[in-house]
Short mmCIF file of C-alpha atoms and ligand atoms in Angstrom, two decimals:
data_model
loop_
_atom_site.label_atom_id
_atom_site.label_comp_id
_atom_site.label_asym_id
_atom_site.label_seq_id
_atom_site.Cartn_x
_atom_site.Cartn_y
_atom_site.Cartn_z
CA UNK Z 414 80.60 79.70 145.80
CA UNK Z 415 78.69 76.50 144.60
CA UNK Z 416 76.20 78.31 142.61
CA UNK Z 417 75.36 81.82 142.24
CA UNK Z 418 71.63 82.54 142.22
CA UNK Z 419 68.95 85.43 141.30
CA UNK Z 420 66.09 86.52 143.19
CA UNK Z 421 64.11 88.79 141.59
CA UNK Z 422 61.69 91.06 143.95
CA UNK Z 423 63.40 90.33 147.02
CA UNK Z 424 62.93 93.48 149.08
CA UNK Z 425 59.15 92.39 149.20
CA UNK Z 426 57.07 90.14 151.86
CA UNK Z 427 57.82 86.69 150.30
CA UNK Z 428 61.02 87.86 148.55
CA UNK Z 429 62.90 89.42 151.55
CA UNK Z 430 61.78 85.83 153.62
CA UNK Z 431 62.84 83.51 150.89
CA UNK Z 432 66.15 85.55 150.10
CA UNK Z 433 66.73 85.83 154.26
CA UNK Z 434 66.52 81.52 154.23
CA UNK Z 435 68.56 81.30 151.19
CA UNK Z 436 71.66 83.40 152.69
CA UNK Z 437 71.66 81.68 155.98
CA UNK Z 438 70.84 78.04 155.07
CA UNK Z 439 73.34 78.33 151.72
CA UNK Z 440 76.35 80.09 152.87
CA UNK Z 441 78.18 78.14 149.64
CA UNK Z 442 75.50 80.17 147.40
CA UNK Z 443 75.72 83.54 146.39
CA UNK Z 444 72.46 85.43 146.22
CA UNK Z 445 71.87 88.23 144.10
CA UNK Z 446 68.64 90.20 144.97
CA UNK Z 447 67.47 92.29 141.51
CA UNK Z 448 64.56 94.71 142.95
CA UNK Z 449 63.21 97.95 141.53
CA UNK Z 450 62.51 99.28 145.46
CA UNK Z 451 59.00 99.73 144.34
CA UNK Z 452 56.66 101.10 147.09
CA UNK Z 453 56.23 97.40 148.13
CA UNK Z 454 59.77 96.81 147.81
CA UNK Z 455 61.88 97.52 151.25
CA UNK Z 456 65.58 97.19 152.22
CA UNK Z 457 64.57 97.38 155.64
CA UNK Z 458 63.00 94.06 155.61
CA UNK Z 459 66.71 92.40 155.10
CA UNK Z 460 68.75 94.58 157.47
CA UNK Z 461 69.67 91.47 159.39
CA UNK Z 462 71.34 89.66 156.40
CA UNK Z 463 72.66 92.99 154.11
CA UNK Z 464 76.10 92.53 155.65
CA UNK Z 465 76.25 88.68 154.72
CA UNK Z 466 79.39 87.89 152.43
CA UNK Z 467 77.14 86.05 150.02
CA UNK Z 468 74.76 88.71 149.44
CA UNK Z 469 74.38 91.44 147.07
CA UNK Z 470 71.27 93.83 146.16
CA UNK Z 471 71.02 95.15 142.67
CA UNK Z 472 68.52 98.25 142.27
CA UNK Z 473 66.68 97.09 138.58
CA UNK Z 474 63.63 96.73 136.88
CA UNK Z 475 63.00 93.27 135.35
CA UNK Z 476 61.18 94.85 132.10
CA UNK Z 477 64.49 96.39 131.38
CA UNK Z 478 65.72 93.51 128.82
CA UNK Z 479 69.33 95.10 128.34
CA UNK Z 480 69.71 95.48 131.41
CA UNK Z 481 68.82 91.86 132.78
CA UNK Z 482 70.92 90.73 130.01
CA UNK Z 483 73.55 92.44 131.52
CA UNK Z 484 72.88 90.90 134.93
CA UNK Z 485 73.34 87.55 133.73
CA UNK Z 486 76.62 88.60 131.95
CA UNK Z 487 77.82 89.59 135.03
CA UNK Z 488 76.74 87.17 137.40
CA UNK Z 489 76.70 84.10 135.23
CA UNK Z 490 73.67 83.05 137.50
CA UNK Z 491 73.00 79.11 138.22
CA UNK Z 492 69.57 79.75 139.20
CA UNK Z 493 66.75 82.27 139.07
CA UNK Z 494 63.75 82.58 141.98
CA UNK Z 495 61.24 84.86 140.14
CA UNK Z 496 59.11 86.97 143.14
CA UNK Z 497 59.18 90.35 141.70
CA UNK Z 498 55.50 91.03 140.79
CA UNK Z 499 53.15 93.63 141.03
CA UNK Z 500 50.89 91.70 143.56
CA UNK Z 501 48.11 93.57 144.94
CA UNK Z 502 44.43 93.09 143.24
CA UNK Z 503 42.71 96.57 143.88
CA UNK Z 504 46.04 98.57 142.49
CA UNK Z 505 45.31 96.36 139.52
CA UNK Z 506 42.00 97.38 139.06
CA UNK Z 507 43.02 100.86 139.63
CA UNK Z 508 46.29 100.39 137.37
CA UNK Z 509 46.26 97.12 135.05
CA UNK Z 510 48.90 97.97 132.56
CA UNK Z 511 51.35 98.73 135.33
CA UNK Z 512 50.72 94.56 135.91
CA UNK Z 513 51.22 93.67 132.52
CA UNK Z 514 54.62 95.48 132.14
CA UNK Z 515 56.02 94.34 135.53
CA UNK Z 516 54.15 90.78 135.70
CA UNK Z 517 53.94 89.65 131.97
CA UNK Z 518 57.05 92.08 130.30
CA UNK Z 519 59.02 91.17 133.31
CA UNK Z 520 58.88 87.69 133.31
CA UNK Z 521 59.72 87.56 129.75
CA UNK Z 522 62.61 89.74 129.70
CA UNK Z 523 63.91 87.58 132.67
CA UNK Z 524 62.65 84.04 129.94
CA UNK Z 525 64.60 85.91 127.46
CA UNK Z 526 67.59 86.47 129.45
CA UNK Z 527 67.80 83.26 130.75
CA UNK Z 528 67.46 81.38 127.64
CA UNK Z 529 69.93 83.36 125.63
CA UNK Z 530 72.69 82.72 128.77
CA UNK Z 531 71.90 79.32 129.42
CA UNK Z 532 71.10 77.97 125.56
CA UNK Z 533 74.62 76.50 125.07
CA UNK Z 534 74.69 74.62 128.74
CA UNK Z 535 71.43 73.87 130.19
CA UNK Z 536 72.21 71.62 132.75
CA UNK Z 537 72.42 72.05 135.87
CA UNK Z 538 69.81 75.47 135.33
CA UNK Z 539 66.72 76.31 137.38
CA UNK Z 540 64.04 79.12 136.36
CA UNK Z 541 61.64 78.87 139.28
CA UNK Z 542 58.37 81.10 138.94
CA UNK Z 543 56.72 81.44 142.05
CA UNK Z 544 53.13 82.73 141.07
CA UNK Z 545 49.54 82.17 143.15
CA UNK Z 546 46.60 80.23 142.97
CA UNK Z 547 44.51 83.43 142.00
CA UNK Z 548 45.10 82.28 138.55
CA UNK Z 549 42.71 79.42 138.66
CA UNK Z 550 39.76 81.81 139.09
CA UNK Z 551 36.72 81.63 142.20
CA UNK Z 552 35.73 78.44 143.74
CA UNK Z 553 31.95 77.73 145.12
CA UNK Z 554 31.66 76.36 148.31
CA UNK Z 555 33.16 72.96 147.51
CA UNK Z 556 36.37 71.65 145.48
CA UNK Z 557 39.77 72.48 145.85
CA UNK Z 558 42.28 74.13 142.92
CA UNK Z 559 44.62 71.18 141.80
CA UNK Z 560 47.69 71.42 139.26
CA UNK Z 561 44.93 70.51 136.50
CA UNK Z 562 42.74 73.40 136.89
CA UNK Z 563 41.88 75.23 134.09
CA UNK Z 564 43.45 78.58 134.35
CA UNK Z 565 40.29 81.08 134.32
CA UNK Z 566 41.83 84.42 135.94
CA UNK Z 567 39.33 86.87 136.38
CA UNK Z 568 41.29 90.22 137.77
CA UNK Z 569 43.62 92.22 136.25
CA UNK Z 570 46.22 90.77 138.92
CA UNK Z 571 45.77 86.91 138.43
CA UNK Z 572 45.15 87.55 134.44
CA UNK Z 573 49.25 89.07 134.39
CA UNK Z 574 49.88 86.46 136.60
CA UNK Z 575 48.54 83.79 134.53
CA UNK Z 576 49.96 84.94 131.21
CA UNK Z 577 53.59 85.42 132.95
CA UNK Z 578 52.69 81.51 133.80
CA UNK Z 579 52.57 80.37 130.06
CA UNK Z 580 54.88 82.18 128.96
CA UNK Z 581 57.02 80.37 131.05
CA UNK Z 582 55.71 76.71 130.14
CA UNK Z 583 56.14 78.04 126.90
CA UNK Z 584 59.44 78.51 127.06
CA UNK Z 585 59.87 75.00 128.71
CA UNK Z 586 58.57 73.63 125.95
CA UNK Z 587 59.80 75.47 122.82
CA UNK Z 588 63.41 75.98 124.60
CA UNK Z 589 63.45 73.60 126.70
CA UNK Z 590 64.58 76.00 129.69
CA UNK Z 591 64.99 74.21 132.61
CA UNK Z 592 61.47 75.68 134.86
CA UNK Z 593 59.91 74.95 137.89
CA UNK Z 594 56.92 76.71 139.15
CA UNK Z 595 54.49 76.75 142.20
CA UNK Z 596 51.35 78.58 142.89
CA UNK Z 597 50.50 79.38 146.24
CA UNK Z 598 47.59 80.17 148.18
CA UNK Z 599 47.30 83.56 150.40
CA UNK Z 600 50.60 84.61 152.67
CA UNK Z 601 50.50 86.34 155.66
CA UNK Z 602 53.56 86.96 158.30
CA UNK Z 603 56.15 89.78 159.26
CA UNK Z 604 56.97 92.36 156.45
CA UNK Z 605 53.48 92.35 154.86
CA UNK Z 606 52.66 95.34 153.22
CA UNK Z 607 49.65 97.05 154.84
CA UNK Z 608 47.73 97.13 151.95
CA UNK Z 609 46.80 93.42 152.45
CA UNK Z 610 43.89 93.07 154.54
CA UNK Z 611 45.58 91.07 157.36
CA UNK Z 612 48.72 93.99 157.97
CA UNK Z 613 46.09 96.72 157.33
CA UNK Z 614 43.92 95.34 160.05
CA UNK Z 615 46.68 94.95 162.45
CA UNK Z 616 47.67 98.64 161.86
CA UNK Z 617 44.30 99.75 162.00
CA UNK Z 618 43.17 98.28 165.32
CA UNK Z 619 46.55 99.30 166.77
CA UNK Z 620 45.45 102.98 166.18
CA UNK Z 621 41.52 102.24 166.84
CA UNK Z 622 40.67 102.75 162.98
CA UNK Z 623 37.95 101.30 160.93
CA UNK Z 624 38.43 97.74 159.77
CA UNK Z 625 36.91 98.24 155.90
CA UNK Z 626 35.37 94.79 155.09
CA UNK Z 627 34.36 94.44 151.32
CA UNK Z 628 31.07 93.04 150.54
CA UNK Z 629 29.42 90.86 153.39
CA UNK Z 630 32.69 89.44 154.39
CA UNK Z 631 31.80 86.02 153.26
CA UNK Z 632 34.84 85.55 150.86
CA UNK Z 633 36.97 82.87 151.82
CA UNK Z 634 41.10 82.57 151.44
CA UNK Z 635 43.14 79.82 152.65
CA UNK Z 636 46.10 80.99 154.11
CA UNK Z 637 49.61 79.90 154.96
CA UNK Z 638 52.12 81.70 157.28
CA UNK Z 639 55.04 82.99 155.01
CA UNK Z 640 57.79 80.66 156.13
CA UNK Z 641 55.96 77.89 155.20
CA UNK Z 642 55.90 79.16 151.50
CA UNK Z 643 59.47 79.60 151.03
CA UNK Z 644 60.41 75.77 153.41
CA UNK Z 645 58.29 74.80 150.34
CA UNK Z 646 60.10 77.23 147.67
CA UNK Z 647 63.32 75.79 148.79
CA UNK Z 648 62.15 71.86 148.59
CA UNK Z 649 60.87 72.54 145.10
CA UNK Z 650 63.87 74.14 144.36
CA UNK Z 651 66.49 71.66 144.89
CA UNK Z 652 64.13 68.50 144.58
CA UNK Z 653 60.96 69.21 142.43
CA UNK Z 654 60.84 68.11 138.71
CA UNK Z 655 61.56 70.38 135.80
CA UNK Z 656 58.41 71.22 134.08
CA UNK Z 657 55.82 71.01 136.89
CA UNK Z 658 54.18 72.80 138.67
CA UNK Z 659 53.83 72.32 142.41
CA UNK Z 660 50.63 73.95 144.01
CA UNK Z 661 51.12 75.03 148.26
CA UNK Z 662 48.30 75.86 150.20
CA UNK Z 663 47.86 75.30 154.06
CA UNK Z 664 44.28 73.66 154.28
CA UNK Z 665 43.40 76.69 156.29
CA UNK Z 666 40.10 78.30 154.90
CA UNK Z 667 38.25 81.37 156.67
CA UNK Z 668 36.27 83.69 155.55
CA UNK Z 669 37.09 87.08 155.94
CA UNK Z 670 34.60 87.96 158.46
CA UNK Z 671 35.90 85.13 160.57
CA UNK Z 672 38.96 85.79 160.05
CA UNK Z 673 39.13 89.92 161.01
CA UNK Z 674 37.51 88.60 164.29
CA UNK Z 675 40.37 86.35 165.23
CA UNK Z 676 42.29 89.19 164.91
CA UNK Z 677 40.48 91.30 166.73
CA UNK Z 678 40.09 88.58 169.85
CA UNK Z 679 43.49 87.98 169.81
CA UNK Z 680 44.09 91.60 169.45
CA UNK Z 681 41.94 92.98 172.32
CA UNK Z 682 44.05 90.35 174.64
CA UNK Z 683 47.43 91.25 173.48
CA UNK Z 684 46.68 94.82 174.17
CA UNK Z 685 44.52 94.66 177.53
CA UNK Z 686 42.08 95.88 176.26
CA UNK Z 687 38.22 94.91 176.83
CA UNK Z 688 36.79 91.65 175.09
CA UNK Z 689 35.03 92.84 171.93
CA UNK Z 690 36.21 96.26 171.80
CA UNK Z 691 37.76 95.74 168.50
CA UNK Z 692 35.27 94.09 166.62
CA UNK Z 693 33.00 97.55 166.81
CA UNK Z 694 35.81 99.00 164.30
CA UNK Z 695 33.97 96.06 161.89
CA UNK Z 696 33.02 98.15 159.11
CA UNK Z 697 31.09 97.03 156.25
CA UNK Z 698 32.56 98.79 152.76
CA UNK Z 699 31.62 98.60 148.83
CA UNK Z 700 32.79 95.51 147.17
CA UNK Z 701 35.43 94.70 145.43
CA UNK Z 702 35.09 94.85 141.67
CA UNK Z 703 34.64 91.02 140.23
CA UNK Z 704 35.46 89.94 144.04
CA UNK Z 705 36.80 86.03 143.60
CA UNK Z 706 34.71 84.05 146.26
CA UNK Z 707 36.47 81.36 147.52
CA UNK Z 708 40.24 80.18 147.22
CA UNK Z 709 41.17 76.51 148.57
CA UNK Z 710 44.25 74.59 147.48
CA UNK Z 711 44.79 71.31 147.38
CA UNK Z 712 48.60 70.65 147.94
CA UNK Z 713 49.03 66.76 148.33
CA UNK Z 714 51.08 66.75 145.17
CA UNK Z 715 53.81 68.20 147.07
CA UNK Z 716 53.11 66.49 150.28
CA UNK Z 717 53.24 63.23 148.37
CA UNK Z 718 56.40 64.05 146.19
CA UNK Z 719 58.19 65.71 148.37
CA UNK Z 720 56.76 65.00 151.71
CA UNK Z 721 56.07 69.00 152.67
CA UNK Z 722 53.98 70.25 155.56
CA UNK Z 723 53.06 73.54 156.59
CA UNK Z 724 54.81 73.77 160.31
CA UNK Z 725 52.06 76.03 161.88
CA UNK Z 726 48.51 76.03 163.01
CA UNK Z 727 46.80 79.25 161.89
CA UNK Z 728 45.86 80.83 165.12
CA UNK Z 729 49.72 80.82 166.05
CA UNK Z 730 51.02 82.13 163.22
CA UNK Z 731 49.00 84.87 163.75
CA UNK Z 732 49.37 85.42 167.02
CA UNK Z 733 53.29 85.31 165.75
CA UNK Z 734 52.81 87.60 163.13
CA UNK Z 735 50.02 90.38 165.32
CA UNK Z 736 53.46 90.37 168.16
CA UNK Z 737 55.90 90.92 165.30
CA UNK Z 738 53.87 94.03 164.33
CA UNK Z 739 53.06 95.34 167.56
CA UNK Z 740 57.33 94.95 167.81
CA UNK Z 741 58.22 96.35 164.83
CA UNK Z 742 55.81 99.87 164.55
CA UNK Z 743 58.34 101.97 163.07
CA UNK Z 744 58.68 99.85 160.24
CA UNK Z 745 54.71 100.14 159.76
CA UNK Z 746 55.09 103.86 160.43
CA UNK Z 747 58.01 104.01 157.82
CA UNK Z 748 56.52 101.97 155.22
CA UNK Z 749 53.01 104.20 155.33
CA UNK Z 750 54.26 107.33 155.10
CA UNK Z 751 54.28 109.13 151.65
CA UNK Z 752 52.44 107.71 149.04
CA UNK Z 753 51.09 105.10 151.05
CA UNK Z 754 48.38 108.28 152.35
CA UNK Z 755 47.30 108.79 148.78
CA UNK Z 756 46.84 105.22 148.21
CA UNK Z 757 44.76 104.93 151.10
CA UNK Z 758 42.84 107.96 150.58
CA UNK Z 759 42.09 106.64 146.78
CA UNK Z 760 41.04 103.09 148.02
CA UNK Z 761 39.26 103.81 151.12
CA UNK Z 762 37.56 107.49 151.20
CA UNK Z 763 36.02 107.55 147.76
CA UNK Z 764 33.45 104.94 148.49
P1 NAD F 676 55.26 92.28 147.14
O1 NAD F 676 54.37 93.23 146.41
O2 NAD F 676 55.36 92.36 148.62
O3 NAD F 676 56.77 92.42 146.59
C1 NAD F 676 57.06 92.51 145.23
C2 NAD F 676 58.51 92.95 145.09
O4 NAD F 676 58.81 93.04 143.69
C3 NAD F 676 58.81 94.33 145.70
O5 NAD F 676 60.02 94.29 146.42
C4 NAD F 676 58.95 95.24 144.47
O6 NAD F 676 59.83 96.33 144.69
C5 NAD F 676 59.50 94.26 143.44
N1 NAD F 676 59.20 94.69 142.06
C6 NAD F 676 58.00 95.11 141.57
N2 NAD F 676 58.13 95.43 140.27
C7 NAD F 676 59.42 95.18 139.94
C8 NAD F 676 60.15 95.31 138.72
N3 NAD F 676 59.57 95.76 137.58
N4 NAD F 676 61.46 94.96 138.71
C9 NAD F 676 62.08 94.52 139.86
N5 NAD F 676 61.42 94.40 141.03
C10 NAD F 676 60.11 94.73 141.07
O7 NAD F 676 54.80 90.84 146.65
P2 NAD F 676 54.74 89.46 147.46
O8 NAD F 676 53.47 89.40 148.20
O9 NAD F 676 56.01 89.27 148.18
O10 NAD F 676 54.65 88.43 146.26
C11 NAD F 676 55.83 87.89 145.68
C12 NAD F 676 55.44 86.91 144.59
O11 NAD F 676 54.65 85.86 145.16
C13 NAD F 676 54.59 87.54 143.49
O12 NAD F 676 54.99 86.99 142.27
C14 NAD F 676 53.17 87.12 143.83
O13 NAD F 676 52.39 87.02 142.67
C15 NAD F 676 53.42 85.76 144.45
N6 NAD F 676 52.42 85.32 145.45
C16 NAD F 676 52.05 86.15 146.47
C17 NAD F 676 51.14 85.68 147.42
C18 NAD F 676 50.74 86.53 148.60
O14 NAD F 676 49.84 86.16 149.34
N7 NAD F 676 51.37 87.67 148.85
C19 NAD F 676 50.60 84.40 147.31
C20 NAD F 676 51.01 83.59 146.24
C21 NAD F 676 51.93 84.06 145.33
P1 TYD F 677 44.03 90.67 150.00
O1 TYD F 677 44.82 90.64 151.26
O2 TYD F 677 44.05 91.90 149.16
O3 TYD F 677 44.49 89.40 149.14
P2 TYD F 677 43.79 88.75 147.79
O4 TYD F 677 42.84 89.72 147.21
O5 TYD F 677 44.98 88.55 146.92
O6 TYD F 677 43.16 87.48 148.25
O7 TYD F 677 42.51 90.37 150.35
C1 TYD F 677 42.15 89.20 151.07
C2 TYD F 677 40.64 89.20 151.17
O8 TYD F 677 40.22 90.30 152.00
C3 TYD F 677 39.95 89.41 149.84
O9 TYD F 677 38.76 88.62 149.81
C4 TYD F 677 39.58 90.88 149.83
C5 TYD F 677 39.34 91.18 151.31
N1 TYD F 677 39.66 92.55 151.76
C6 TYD F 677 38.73 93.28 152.50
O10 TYD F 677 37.62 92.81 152.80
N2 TYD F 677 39.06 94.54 152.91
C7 TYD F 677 40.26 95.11 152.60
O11 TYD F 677 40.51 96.30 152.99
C8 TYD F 677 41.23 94.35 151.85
C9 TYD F 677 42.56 94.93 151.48
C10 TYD F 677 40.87 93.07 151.45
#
């Protein structure tokens, strides 16, 4: 094997998609997957690859220092790709210490771990922290989020995600460990967890549901099918510069209003049923706590260094991604069973 490398959260949506393209495009690499199986964490999302002779899934928690250090000593990794996060903004406003210990803790044990197995030999070394744009704050109705944004997190989520981010430009520059990082704007694709409000719209006009939108609606994301992230994961990977930062976005603004009726239009066809039918599921529901208004990346920093380009125009990869789930509705049925009910209960039927 030509290097041996760690992904951390790699039973989740990006994780399980950047650890499937790593094992087939790098059959020279071994891949290590370290995930705690959390309930956004699913081996069922890699069932295609588990057999692979380059792969390996760990069950861990990266807040366990002793136990990362004993990862490394094992593995005598090359390379880390850090996904494993608590990622989802209302369980941090239910929950925020549970995001400090997995987001901030985490990241530091894994900085920690690194440092102390890489300090003699450095070369050669890549810590890559894959973290989001959420960290740059809300954006009015103009202006994009560069690489010199202030940082000015303003949920519980992006603030753990921020602080994991310094710590690890802190540790470029007092250590010199060898990091990259990216932030990315909002994912969507196969293997989403439905607590996202693409996935739980999908699942909840496939059973004629309400479709809870927070606020007016008028909140806008920019959003990039998942495979684009992690073509741009790997580019940054093996040809960005140690020490930057690379932001990815897809140029692909809607609000959410706009973008829940998309769904439902492409929806109602998919499923024969009558034009419009969905959209009465609309539902208007309390806001969000400290709702962020607008996200909107600007990504030529990476187009110009390293010449990437989101492959896919929005309205496919959705219609991509509705057909995967209408494919795939045990895995749906699987993944929101148990304590998915409470969650949803909590979130939804207490307003
Ligand atoms: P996810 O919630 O789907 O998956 C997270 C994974 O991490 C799960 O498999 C979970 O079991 C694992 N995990 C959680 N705590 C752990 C711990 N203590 N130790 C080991 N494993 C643990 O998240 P995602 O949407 O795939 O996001 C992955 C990364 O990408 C995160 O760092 C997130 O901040 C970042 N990101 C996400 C988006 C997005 O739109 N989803 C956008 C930009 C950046
Ligand atoms: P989400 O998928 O949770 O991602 P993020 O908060 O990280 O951007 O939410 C995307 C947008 O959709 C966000 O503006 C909040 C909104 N939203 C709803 O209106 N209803 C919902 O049930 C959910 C989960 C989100």
């Amino acid at each position: 094997m030509s290097k041996t490398i760690l992904i951390t959260g790699g039973a989740g949506f990006i994780g399980s998609h950047l650890t499937r393209l790593f094992v087939k495009k790098y059959p020279d690499y071994k891949i290590v997957n370290l995930d705690k199986l959390t309930y956004a964490g699913n081996l069922e999302n890699l069932r295609d690859i588990e057999g692979a002779p380059n792969y390996q899934f760990v069950k861990g928690d990266i807040a366990d220092l002793s136990f990362v250090r004993s990862m490394f000593e094992q593995h005598h990794f090359d390379g880390v790709l850090h996904c494993a996060a608590e990622s989802h903004v209302d369980r941090s406003i239910a929950n925020p210490l549970e995001f400090v210990q997995t987001n901030v803790v985490g990241t530091v044990c894994l900085l920690q771990a690194a440092f102390e197995a890489w300090s003699e030999n450095m070369e050669d070394k890549i810590f890559y922290h894959i973290s989001t744009d959420e960290v740059y704050g809300s954006l009015g109705t103009e202006g994009f989020f560069t690489e010199k944004t202030a940082y000015d997190p303003r949920s519980p989520y992006s603030a753990s995600k921020a602080s994991s981010d310094h710590f690890v430009r802190a540790f470029y520059h007092t250590y010199k460990l060898p990091v990259k990082l990216s932030n990315c704007s909002n994912n969507y694709g196969p293997f989403h967890f439905p607590e996202k409000l693409i996935p739980l719209c999908i699942m909840n006009i496939i059973h004629r549901r309400p479709l809870p939108i927070y606020g007016k609606g008028e909140n806008v994301r920019d959003w990039l099918y998942v495979e684009d992230h992690v073509s741009a994961i790997d580019l940054i990977f093996h040809k960005g510069k140690l020490g930057e930062t690379y932001n990815i976005g897809g140029h692909n603004e809607w609000s959410n209003i706009n973008l829940v009726k998309e769904l439902c239009r492409q929806m109602d066809s998919k499923l024969s049923r009558k034009s419009g039918e969905s959209e009465q599921l609309i539902t208007y529901v309390k806001d969000r706590a400290g709702h962020d208004l607008r996200y909107a990346i600007d990504s030529s920093k990476l187009t110009r260094d390293l010449g990437w380009k989101p492959s896919l125009q929005f309205e496919e990869g959705l219609s991509r991604t509705i057909d995967w789930y209408l494919q795939n509705q045990t895995w749906l049925e699987d993944v929101t069973s148990g304590s998915y009910q409470n969650y949803y209960q909590q979130q939804y039927h207490r307003r």
